Short mmCIF file of N, CA and C in Angstrom, two decimals:
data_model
loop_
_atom_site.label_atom_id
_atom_site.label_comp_id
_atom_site.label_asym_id
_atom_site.label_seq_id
_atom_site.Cartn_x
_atom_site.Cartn_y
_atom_site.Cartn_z
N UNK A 1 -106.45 57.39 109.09
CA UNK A 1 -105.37 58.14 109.74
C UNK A 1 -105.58 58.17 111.25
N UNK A 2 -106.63 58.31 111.69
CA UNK A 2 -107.42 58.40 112.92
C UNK A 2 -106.82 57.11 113.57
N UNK A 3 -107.28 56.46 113.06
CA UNK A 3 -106.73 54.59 113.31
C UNK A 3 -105.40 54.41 113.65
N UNK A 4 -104.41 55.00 112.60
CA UNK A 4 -103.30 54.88 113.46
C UNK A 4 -102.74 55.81 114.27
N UNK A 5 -103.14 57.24 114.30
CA UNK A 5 -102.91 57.63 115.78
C UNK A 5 -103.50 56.90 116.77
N UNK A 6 -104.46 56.33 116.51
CA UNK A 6 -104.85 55.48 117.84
C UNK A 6 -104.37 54.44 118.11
N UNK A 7 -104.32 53.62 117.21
CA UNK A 7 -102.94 52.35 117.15
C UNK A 7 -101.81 52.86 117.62
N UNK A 8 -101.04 53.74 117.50
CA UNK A 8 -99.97 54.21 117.82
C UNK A 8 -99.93 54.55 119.49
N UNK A 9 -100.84 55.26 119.99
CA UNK A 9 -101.13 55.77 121.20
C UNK A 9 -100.98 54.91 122.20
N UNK A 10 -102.05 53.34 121.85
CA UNK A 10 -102.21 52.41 122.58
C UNK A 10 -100.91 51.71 123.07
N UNK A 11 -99.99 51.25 121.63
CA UNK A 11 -98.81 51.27 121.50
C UNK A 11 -97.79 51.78 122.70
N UNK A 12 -97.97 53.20 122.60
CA UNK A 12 -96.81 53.70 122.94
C UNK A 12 -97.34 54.27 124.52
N UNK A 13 -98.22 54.46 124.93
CA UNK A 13 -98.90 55.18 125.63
C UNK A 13 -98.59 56.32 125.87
N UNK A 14 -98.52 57.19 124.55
CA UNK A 14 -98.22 58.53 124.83
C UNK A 14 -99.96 58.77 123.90
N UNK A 15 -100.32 59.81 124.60
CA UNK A 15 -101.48 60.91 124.17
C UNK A 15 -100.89 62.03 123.43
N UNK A 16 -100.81 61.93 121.56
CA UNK A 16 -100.70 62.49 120.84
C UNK A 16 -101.13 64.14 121.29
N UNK A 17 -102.50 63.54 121.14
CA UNK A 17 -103.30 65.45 121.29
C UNK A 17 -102.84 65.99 122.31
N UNK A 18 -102.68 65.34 123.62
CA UNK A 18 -102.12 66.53 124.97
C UNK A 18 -100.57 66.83 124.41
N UNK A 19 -99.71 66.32 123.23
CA UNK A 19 -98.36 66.44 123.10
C UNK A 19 -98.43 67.72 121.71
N UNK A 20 -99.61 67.59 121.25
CA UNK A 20 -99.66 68.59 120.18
C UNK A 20 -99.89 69.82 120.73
N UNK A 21 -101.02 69.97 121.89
CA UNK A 21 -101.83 71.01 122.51
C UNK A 21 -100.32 71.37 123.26
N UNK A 22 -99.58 70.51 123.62
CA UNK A 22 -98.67 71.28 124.56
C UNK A 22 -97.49 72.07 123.46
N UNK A 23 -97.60 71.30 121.97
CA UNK A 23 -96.61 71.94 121.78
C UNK A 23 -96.73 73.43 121.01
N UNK A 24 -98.32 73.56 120.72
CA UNK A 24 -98.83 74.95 120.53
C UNK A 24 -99.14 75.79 121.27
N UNK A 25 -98.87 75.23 122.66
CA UNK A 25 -98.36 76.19 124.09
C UNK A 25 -97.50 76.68 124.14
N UNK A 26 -96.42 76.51 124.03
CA UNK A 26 -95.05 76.20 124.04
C UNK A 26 -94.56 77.56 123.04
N UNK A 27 -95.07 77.35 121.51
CA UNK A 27 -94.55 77.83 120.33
C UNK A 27 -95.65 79.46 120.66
N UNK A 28 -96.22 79.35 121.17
CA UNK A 28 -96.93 80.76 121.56
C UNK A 28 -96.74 81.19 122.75
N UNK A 29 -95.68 80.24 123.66
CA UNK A 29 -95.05 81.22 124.53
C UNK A 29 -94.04 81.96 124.09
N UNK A 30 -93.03 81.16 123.00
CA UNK A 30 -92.05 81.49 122.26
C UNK A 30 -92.13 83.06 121.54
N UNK A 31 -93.53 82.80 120.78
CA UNK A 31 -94.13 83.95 120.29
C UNK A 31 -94.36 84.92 120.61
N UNK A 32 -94.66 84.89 121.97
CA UNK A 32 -94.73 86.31 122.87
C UNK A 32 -93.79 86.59 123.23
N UNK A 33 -92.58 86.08 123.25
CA UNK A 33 -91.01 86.73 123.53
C UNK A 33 -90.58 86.97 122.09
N UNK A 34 -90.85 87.11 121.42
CA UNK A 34 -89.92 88.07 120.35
C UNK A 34 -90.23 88.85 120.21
N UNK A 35 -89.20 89.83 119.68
CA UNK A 35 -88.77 91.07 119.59
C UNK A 35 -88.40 91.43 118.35
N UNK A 36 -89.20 91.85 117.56
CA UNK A 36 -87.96 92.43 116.50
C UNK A 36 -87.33 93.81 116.58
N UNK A 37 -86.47 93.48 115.61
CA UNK A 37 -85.18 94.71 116.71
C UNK A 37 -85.26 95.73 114.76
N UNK A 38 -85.12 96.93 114.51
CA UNK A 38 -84.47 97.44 113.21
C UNK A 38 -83.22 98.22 113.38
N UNK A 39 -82.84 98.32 112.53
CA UNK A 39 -81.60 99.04 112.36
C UNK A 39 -81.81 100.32 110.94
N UNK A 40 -81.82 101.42 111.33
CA UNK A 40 -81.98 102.86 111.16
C UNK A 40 -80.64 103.46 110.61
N UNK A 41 -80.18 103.68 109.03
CA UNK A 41 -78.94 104.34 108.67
C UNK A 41 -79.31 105.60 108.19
N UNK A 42 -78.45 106.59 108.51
CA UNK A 42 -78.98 107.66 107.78
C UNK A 42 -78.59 107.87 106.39
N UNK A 43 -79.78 108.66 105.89
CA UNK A 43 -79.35 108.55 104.46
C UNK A 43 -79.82 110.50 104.07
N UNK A 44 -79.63 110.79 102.51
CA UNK A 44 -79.64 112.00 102.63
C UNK A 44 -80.87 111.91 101.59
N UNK A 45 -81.39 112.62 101.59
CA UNK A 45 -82.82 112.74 101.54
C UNK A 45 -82.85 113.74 100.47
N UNK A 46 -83.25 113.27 98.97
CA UNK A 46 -83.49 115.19 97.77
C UNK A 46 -84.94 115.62 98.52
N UNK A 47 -84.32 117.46 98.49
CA UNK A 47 -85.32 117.63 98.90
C UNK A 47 -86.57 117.99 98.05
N UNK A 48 -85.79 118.27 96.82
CA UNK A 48 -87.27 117.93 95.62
C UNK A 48 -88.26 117.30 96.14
N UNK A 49 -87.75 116.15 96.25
CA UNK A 49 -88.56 114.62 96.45
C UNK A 49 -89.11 115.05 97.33
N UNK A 50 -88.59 115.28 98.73
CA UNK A 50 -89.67 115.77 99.78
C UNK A 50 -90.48 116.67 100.05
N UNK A 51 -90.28 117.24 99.22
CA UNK A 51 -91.18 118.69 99.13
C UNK A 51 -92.24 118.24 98.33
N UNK A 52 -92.17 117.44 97.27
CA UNK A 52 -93.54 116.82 96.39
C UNK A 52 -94.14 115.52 96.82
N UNK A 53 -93.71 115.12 98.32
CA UNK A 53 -94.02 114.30 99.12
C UNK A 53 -94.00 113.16 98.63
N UNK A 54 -92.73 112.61 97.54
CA UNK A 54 -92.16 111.43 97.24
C UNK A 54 -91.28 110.80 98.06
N UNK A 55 -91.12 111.13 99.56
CA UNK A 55 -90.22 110.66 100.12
C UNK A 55 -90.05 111.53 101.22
N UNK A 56 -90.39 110.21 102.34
CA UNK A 56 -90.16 111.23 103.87
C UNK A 56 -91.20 111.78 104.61
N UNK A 57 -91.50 112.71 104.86
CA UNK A 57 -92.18 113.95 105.44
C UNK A 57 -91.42 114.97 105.62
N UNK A 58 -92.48 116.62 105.40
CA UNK A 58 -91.67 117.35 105.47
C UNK A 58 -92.99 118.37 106.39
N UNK A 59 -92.21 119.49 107.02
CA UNK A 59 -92.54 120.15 108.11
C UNK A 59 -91.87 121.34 107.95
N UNK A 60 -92.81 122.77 107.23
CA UNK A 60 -91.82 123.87 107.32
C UNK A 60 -92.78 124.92 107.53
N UNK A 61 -92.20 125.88 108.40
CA UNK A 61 -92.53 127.66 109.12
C UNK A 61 -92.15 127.98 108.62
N UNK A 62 -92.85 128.93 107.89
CA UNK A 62 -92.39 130.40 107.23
C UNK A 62 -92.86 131.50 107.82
N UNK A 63 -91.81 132.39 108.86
CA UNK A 63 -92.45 133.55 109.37
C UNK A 63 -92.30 134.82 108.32
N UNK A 64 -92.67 135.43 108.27
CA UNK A 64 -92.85 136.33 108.07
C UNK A 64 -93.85 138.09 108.82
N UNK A 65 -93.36 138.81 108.18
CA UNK A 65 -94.03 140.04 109.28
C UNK A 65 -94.23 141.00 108.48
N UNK A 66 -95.43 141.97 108.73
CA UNK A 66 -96.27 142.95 108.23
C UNK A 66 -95.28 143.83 108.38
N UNK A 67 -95.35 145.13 107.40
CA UNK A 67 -94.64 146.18 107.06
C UNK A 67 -95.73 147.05 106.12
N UNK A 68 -95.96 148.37 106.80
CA UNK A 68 -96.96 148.67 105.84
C UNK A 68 -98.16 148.07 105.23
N UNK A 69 -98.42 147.47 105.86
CA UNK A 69 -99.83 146.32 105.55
C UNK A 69 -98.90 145.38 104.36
N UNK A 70 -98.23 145.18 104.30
CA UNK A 70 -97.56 144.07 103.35
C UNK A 70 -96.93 142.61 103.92
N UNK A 71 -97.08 142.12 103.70
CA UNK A 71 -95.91 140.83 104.45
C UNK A 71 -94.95 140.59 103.91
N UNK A 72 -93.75 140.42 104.62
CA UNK A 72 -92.14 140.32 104.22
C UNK A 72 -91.49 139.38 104.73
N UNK A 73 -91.03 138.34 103.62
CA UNK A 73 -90.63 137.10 104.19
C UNK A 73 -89.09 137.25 104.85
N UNK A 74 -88.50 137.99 104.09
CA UNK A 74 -87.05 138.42 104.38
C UNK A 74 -86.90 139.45 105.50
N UNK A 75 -86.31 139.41 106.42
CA UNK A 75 -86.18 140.00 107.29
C UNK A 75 -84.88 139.55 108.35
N UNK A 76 -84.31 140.21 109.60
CA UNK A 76 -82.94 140.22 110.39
C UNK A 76 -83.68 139.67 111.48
N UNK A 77 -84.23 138.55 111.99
CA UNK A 77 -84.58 137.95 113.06
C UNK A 77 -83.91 138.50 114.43
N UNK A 78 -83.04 139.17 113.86
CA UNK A 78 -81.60 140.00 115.25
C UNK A 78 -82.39 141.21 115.74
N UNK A 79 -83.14 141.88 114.55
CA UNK A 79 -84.16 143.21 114.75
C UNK A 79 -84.97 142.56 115.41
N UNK A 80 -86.24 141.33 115.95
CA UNK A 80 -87.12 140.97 116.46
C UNK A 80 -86.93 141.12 117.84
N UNK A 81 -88.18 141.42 118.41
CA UNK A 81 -88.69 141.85 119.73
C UNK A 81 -88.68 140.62 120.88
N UNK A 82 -88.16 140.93 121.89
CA UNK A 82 -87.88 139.51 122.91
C UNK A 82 -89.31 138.83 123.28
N UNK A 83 -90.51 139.80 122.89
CA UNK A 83 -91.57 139.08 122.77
C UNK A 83 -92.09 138.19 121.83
N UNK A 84 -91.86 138.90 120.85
CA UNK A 84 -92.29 138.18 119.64
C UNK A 84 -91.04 136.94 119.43
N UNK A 85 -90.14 136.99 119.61
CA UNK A 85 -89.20 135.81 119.62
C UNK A 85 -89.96 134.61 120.90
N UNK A 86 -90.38 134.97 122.11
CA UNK A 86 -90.42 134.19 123.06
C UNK A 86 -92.47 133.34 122.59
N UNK A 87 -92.80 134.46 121.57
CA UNK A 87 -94.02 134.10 121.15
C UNK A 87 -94.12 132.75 120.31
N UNK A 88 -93.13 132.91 119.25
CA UNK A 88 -92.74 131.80 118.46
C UNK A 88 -92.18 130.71 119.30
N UNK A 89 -91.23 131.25 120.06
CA UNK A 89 -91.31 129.67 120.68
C UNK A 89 -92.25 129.12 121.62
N UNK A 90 -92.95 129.63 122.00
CA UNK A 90 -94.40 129.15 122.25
C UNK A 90 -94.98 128.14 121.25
N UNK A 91 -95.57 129.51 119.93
CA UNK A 91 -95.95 128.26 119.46
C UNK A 91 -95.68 126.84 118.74
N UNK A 92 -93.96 126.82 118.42
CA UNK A 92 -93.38 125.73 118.35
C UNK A 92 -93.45 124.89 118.93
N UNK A 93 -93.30 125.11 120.65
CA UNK A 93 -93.57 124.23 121.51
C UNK A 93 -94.83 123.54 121.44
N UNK A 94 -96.18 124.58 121.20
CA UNK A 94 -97.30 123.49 121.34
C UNK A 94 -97.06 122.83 120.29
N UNK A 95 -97.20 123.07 119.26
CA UNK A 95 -97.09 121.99 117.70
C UNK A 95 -95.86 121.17 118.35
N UNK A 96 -94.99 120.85 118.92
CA UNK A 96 -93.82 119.87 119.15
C UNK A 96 -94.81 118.56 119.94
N UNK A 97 -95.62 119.34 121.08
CA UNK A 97 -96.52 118.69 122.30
C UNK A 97 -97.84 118.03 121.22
N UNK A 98 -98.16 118.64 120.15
CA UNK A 98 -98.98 118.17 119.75
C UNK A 98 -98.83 116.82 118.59
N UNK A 99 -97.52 117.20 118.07
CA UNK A 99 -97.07 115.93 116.55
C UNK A 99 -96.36 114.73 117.95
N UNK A 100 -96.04 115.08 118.93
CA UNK A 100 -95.69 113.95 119.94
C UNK A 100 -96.45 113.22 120.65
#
C-alpha cells in the first residue's frame, strides 16, 4: 500500500501526508466553530412525579411560626412583621446567590 502512495506521489507530485495533515487541520478548525444550538418547549410537569424526584427538580419553603411553643404552618402572611417579611427575603436571596 505504502508502494503505491509512493508510486502515486512521484507520479503526481503531490505529497499525500502534507494533504492529509492539512486536511485534519482544516476539519478541527471546522470543529472548533460549532455550536450546538437546543430548543427548550415547555411542558407541564405532575407534580407527584416531582416531588418523588421522578422528574425535574424540586425546591420548596415551608415557613411556618411558633405560637405557644408550637409551630403553625397556616397562618395570614398580611399579619407578619415588616421585619420578619424583609428577613425572609434575605434569606431567599442568599440561597438564590448561592444555587446561581
Amino acid at each position: 500500500r505504502e508502494k503505491v502512495f509512493a508510486e502515486i506521489e512521484e507520479q503526481s507530485g503531490v505529497d499525500f501526508q502534507k494533504l492529509s495533515e492539512k486536511k485534519t487541520q482544516l476539519f478541527n478548525e471546522l470543529d472548533s466553530l460549532l455550536v450546538e444550538t437546543y430548543q427548550i418547549t415547555p411542558a407541564l410537569i405532575d407534580d407527584s412525579k416531582l416531588v418523588t424526584g421522578e422528574e425535574g427538580s424540586l425546591c420548596t419553603f415551608d415557613l411556618e411560626f411558633v405560637k405557644n411553643n408550637t409551630r403553625e404552618g397556616l397562618f395570614d402572611p398580611r399579619k407578619m412583621s415588616e421585619s420578619a417579611k424583609e428577613g425572609i427575603v434575605k434569606r431567599l436571596d442568599e440561597f438564590a446567590t448561592i444555587i446561581n
